[in-house]
Coordinates of C-alpha atoms and ligand atoms in Angstrom, one line a residue:
X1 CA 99.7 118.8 88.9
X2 CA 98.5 117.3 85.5
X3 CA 94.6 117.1 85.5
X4 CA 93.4 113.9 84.4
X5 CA 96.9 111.7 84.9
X6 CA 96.2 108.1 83.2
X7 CA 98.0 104.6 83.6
X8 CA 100.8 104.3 81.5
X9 CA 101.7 100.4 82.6
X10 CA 100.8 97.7 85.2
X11 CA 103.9 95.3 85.7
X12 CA 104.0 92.7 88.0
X13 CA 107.2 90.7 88.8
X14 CA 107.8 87.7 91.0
X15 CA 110.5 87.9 93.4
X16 CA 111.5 85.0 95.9
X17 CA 113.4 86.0 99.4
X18 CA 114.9 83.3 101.6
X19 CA 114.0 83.1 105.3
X20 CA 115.7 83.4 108.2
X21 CA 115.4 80.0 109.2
X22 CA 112.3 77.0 108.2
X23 CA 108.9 78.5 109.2
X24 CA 106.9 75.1 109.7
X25 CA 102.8 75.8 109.2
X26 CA 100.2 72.6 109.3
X27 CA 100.3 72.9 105.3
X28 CA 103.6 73.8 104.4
X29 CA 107.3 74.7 105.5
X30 CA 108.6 77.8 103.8
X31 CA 112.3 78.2 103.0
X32 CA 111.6 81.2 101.3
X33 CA 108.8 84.1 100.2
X34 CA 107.5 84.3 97.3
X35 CA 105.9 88.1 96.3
X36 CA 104.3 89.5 93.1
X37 CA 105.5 93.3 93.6
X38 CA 103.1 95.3 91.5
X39 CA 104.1 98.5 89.6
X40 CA 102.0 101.5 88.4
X41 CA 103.2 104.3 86.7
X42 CA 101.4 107.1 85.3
X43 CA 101.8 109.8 82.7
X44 CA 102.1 112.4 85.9
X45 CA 104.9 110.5 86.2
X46 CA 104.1 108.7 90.1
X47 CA 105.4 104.8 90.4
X48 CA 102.5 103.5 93.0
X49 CA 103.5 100.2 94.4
X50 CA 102.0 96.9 95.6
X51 CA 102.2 93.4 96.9
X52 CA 100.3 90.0 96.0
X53 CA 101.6 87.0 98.5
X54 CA 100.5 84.3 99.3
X55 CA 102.1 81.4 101.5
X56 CA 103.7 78.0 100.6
X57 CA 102.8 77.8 96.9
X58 CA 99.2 76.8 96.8
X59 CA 99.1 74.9 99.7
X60 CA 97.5 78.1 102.0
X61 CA 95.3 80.4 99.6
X62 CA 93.6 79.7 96.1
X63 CA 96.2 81.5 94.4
X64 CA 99.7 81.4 93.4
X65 CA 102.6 83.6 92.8
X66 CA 102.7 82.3 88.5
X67 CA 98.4 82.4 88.8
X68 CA 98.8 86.4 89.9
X69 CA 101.4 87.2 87.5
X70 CA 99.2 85.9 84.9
X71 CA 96.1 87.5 86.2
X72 CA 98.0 90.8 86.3
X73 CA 99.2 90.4 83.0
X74 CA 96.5 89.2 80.7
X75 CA 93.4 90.5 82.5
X76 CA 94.0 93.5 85.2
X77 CA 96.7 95.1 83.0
X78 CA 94.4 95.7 79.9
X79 CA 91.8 97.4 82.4
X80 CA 93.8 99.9 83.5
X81 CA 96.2 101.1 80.7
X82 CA 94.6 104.5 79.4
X83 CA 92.4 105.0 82.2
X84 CA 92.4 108.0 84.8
X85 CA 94.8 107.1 87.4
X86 CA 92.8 109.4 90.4
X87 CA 89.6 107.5 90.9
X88 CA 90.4 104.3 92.5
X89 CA 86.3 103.3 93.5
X90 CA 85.8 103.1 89.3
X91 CA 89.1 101.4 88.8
X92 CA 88.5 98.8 91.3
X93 CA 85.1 98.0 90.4
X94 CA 85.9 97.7 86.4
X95 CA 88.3 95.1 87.9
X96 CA 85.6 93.5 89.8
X97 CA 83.0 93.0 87.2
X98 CA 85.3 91.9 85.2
X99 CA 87.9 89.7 87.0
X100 CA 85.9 87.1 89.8
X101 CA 88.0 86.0 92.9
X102 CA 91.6 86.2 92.8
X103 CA 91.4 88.6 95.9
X104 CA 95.4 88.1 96.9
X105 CA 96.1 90.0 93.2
X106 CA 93.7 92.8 93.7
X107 CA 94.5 93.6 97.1
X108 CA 98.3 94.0 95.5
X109 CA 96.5 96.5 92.0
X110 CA 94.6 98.3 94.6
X111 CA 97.5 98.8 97.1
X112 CA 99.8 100.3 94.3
X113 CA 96.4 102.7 93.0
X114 CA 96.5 104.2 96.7
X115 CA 100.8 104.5 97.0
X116 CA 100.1 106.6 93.9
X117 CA 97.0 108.7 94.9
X118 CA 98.6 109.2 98.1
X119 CA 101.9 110.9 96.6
X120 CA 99.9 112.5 94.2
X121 CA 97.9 114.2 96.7
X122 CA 100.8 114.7 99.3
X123 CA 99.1 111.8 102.0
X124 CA 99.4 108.8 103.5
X125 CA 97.7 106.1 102.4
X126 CA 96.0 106.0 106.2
X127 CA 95.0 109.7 105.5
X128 CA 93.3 108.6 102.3
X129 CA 90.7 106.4 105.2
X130 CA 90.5 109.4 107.4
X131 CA 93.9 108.9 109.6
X132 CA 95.6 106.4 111.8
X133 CA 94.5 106.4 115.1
X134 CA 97.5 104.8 116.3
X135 CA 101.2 104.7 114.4
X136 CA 102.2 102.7 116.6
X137 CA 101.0 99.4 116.3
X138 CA 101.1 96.0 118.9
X139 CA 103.2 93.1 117.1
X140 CA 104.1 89.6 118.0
X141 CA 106.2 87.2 116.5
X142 CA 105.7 83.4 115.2
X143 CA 108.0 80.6 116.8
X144 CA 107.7 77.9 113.7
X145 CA 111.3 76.6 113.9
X146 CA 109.6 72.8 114.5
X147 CA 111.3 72.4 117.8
X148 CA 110.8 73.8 121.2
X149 CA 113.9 74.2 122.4
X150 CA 115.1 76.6 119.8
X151 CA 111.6 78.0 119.9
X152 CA 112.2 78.9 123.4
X153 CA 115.6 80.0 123.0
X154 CA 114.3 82.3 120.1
X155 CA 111.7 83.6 122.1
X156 CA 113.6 84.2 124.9
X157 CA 116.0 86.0 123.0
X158 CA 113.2 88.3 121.7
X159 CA 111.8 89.1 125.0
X160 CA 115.3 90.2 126.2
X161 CA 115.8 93.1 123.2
X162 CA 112.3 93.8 123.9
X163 CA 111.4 93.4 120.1
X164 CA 108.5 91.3 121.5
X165 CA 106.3 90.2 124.5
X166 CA 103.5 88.1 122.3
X167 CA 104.0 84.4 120.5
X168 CA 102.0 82.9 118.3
X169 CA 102.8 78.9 117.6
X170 CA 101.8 77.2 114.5
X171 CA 101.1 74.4 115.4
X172 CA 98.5 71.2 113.7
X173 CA 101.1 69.2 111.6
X174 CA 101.7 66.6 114.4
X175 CA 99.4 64.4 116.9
X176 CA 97.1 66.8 118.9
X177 CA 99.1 65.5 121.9
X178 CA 102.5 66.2 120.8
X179 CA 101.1 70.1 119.5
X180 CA 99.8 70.7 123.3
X181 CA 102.8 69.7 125.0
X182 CA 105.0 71.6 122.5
X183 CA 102.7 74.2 123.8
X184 CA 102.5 74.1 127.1
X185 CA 106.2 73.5 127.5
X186 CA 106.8 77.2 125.7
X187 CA 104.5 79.1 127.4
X188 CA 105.7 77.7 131.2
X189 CA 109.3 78.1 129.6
X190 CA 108.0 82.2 128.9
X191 CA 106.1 82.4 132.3
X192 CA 103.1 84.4 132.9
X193 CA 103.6 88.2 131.6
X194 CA 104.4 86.4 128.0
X195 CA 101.0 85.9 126.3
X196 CA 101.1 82.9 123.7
X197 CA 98.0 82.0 120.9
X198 CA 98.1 79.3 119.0
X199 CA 97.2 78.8 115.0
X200 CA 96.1 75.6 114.0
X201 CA 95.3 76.2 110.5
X202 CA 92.5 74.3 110.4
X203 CA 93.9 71.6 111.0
X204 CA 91.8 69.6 113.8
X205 CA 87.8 68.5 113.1
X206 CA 85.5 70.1 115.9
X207 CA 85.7 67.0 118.0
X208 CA 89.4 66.9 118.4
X209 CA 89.8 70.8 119.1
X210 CA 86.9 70.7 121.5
X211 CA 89.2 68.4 123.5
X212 CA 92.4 70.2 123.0
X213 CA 91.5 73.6 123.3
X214 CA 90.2 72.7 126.6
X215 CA 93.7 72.0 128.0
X216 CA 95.1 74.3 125.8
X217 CA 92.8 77.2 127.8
X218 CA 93.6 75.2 131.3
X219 CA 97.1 76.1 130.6
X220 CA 96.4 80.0 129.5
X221 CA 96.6 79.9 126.3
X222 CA 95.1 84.0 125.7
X223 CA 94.1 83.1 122.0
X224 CA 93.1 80.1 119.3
X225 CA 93.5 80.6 115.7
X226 CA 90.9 78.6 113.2
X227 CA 90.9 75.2 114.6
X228 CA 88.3 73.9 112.7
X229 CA 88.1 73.6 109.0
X230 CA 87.2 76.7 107.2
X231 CA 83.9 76.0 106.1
X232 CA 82.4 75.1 109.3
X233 CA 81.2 78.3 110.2
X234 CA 78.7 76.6 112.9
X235 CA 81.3 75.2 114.6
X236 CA 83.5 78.2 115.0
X237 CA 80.6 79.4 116.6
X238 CA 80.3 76.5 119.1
X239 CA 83.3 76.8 120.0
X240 CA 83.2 80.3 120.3
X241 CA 80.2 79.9 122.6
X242 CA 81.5 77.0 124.8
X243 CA 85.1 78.0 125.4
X244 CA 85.8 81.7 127.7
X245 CA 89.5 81.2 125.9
X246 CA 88.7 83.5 122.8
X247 CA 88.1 82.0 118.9
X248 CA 89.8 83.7 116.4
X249 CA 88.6 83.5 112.5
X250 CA 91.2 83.3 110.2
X251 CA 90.9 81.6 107.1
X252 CA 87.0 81.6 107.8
X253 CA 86.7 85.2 107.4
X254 CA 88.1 86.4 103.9
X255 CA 85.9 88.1 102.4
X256 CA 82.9 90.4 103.5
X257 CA 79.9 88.2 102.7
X258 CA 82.2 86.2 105.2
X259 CA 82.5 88.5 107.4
X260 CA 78.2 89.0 107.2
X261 CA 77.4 85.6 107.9
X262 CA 80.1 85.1 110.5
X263 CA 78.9 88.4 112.4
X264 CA 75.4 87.1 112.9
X265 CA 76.1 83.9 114.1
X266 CA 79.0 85.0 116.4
X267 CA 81.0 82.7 114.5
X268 CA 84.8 84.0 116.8
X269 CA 85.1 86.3 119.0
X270 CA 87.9 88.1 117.4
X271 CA 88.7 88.1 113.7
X272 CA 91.9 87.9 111.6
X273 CA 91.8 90.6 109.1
X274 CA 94.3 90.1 106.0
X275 CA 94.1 92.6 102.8
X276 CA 95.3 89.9 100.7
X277 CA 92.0 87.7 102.2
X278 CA 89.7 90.8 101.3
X279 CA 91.1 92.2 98.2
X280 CA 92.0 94.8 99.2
X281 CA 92.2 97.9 102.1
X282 CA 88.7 99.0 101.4
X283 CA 87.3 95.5 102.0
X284 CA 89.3 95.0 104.9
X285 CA 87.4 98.4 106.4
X286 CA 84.3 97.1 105.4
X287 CA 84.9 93.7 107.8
X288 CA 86.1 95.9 110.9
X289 CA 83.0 97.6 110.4
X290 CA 80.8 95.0 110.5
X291 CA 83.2 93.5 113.5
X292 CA 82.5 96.5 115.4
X293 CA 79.0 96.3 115.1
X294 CA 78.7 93.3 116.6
X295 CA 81.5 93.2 119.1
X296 CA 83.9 91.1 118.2
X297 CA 87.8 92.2 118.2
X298 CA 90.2 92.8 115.3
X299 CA 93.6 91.3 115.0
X300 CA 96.0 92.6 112.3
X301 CA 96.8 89.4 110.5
X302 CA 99.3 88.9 107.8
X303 CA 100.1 86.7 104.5
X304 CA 103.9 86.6 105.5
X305 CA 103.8 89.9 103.0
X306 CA 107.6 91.7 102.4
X307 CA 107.6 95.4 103.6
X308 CA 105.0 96.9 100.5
X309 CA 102.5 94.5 101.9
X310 CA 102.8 94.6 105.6
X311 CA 103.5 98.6 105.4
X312 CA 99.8 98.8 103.7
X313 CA 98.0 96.6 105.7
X314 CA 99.7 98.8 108.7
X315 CA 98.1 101.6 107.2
X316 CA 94.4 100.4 107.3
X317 CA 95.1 98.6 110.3
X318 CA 96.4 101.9 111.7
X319 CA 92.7 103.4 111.5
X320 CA 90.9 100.8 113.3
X321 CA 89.2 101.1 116.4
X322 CA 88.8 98.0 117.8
X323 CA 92.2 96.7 117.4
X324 CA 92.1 95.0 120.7
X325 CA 94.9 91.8 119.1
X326 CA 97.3 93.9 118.2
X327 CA 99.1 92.8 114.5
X328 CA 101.7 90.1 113.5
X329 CA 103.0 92.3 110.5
X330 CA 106.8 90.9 111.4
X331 CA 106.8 89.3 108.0
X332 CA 109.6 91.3 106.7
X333 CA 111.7 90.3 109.9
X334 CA 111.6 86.6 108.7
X335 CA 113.7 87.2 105.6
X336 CA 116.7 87.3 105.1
X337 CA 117.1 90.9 102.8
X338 CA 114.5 93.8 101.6
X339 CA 113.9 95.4 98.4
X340 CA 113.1 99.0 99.9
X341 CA 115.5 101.4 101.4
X342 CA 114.1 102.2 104.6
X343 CA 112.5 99.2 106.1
X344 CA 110.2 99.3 108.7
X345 CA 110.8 100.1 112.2
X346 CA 110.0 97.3 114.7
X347 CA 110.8 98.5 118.5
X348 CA 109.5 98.0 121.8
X349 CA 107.2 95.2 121.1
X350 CA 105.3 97.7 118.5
X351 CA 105.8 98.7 114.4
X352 CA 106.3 102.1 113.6
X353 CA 103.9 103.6 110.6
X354 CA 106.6 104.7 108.0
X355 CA 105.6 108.9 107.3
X356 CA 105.4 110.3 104.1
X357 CA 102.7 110.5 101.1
X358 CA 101.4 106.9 99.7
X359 CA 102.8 104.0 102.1
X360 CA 105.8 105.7 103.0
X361 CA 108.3 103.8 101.2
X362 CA 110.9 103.5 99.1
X363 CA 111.8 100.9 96.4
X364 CA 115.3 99.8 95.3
X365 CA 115.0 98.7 91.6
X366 CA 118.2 96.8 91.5
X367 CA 117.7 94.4 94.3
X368 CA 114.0 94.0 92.9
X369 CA 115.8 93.2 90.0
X370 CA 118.2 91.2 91.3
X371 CA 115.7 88.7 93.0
X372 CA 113.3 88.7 90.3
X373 CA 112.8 85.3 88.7
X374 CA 114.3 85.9 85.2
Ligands
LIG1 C1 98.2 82.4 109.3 O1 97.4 81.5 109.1 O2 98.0 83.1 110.2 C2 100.6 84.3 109.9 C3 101.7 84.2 110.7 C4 102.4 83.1 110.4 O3 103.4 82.7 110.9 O4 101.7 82.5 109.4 C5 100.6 83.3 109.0 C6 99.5 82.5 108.5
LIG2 MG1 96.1 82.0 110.8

């Protein structure tokens, strides 16, 4: 093993992927995904890969695909060329003191530092944080065709391959009314075993959601994703507070000052953790930390990431304790063709860990080539 191996080149390349069908969120419907794949490679010879996504252009996250390309480019890049490829703590702090914000890109450069580190030493990215406690991970699915009836019939189908027996609807782009009946129509369609959340994305003011959630939870809704606008920590903690139907954070929580403030006012009872939120897997163990501490659940949330991103998220995910949500890492699933050779596993309602040293997976360099925008 060379000693002191040092970064040879940082490339980053955007690649869009078509979905399956329209995926229809309160800001945006996506046709297609849009990833920056990052690529390290070091004079040891080890390719370390990563993944910077974000969702519907710039209408979800402060970020987009051209922003992280640049950022990459002209600022991370000339940071890392030269430097010793073992110690990711220095790596990632250089980058921090030197590059503000911009967590979506530096969750992708620190994602593709551990996929090396790990083959280098012959580990899993999990066994880089101390080991997965579970490799087998809860995951739902996302009905966001725009209709309920082919929501339904989607779901339906789901449940009957036993890929999966938990929805979450996106719902907060029509009249609160129409959203609720959309709803409620799904979940008595599913019956009682299926549990159904909602995301609103933030799109209803306090005083609307503390009317809806109300029939929303009379009908058993199990979950409500950020109802309220971000910002309005308080009144995630109202709600929190007022309804017995548990408040997820989302978008509130991103990063760990977040997290802090969120945590001591018991602003959700269950948070959405999302590497590309964070800026990373070590930020994202920070948060469940601090969640654990003060009793409030984790849910393994996801930037509609390809299989680089949702495999290492799985991985930190994987060594959480308070997991009590389960995941929704089905990103892959929603488009239409991969640029790795062994994709992940998704059976019985759960996602396989991929084995092997790094994240477990393999890239194929001519489909990344062939969807890269030329
Ligand atoms: C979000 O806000 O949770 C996660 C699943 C999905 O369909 O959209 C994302 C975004
Ligand atoms: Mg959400």
């Amino acid at each position: 093993m060379e000693k002191n191996p040092a970064i040879l080149s940082v490339e980053a390349s955007i690649i869009d992927l078509p979905t399956i069908r329209p995926h229809k969120l309160s800001m945006a419907t996506m046709m297609k995904q849009t990833m920056v794949i990052i690529k390290i490679t070091s004079t040891d010879g080890i390719i370390g890969w990563g993944e910077s996504t974000t969702i519907g252009g710039m209408t979800y996250g402060p970020e987009s695909p051209e922003s992280m390309k640049l950022t990459v480019d002209q600022y991370i890049s000339p940071l890392l060329i030269g430097k010793d490829a073992t110690n990711i703590n220095v790596l990632m702090h250089e980058i921090n003191r030197n590059v503000k914000g911009n967590t979506f890109t530096k969750a992708g450069i620190e994602t593709a530092l551990l996929d090396s580190q790990g083959k280098r030493l012959g580990v899993s990215v999990a066994e880089l944080f101390g080991g997965s406690i579970n490799s087998k991970l809860p995951v739902l699915w996302t009905l966001a065709s725009g209709n309920t009836e082919k929501d339904i019939e989607e779901a339906k189908h789901l449940i009957k391959i036993n890929r999966h027996d938990t929805f979450k609807l996106k719902i907060g782009s029509n009249e609160p009314k129409k959203d609720v009946v959309h709803v409620v129509a799904i979940k008595k369609a599913l019956g009682e075993n299926i549990r159904i959340t909602v995301d609103i994305n933030q799109a209803w003011n306090e005083y609307t959601a503390k009317i809806w959630i109300k029939v929303l939870q009379d009908n058993g809704i199990d979950l409500i994703e950020q109802p309220i606008i971000k910002t309005n920590f308080d009144g995630l903690a109202r709600l929190t507070e007022y309804f017995h139907v548990p408040i997820m954070a989302d978008e509130a929580v991103a990063t760990t000052e977040d997290a802090m403030k969120l945590c001591k006012i018991r602003g959700g009872s269950v948070f959405a953790i999302k590497i590309m939120k964070t800026g990373g897997l070590y930020n994202a163990a920070k948060i469940a930390g601090m969640a654990e501490a003060s009793d409030i659940g984790l849910y393994g949330g996801t930037m509609l990431e390809g299989t680089i991103g949702s495999v290492a998220s799985a991985h930190i995910f994987s060594t959480f304790t308070n997991l009590s949500w389960g995941t929704e890492l089905f990103g892959p699933m929603l488009l239409t063709d991969d640029i790795v050779t062994n994709p992940m596993v998704f059976k019985d309602c759960k996602l396989e860990l991929p084995k092997g040293p790094g994240l477990g997976i393999e890239v194929d360099e001519d489909k990344l080539n062939h969807y890269k925008r030329k």
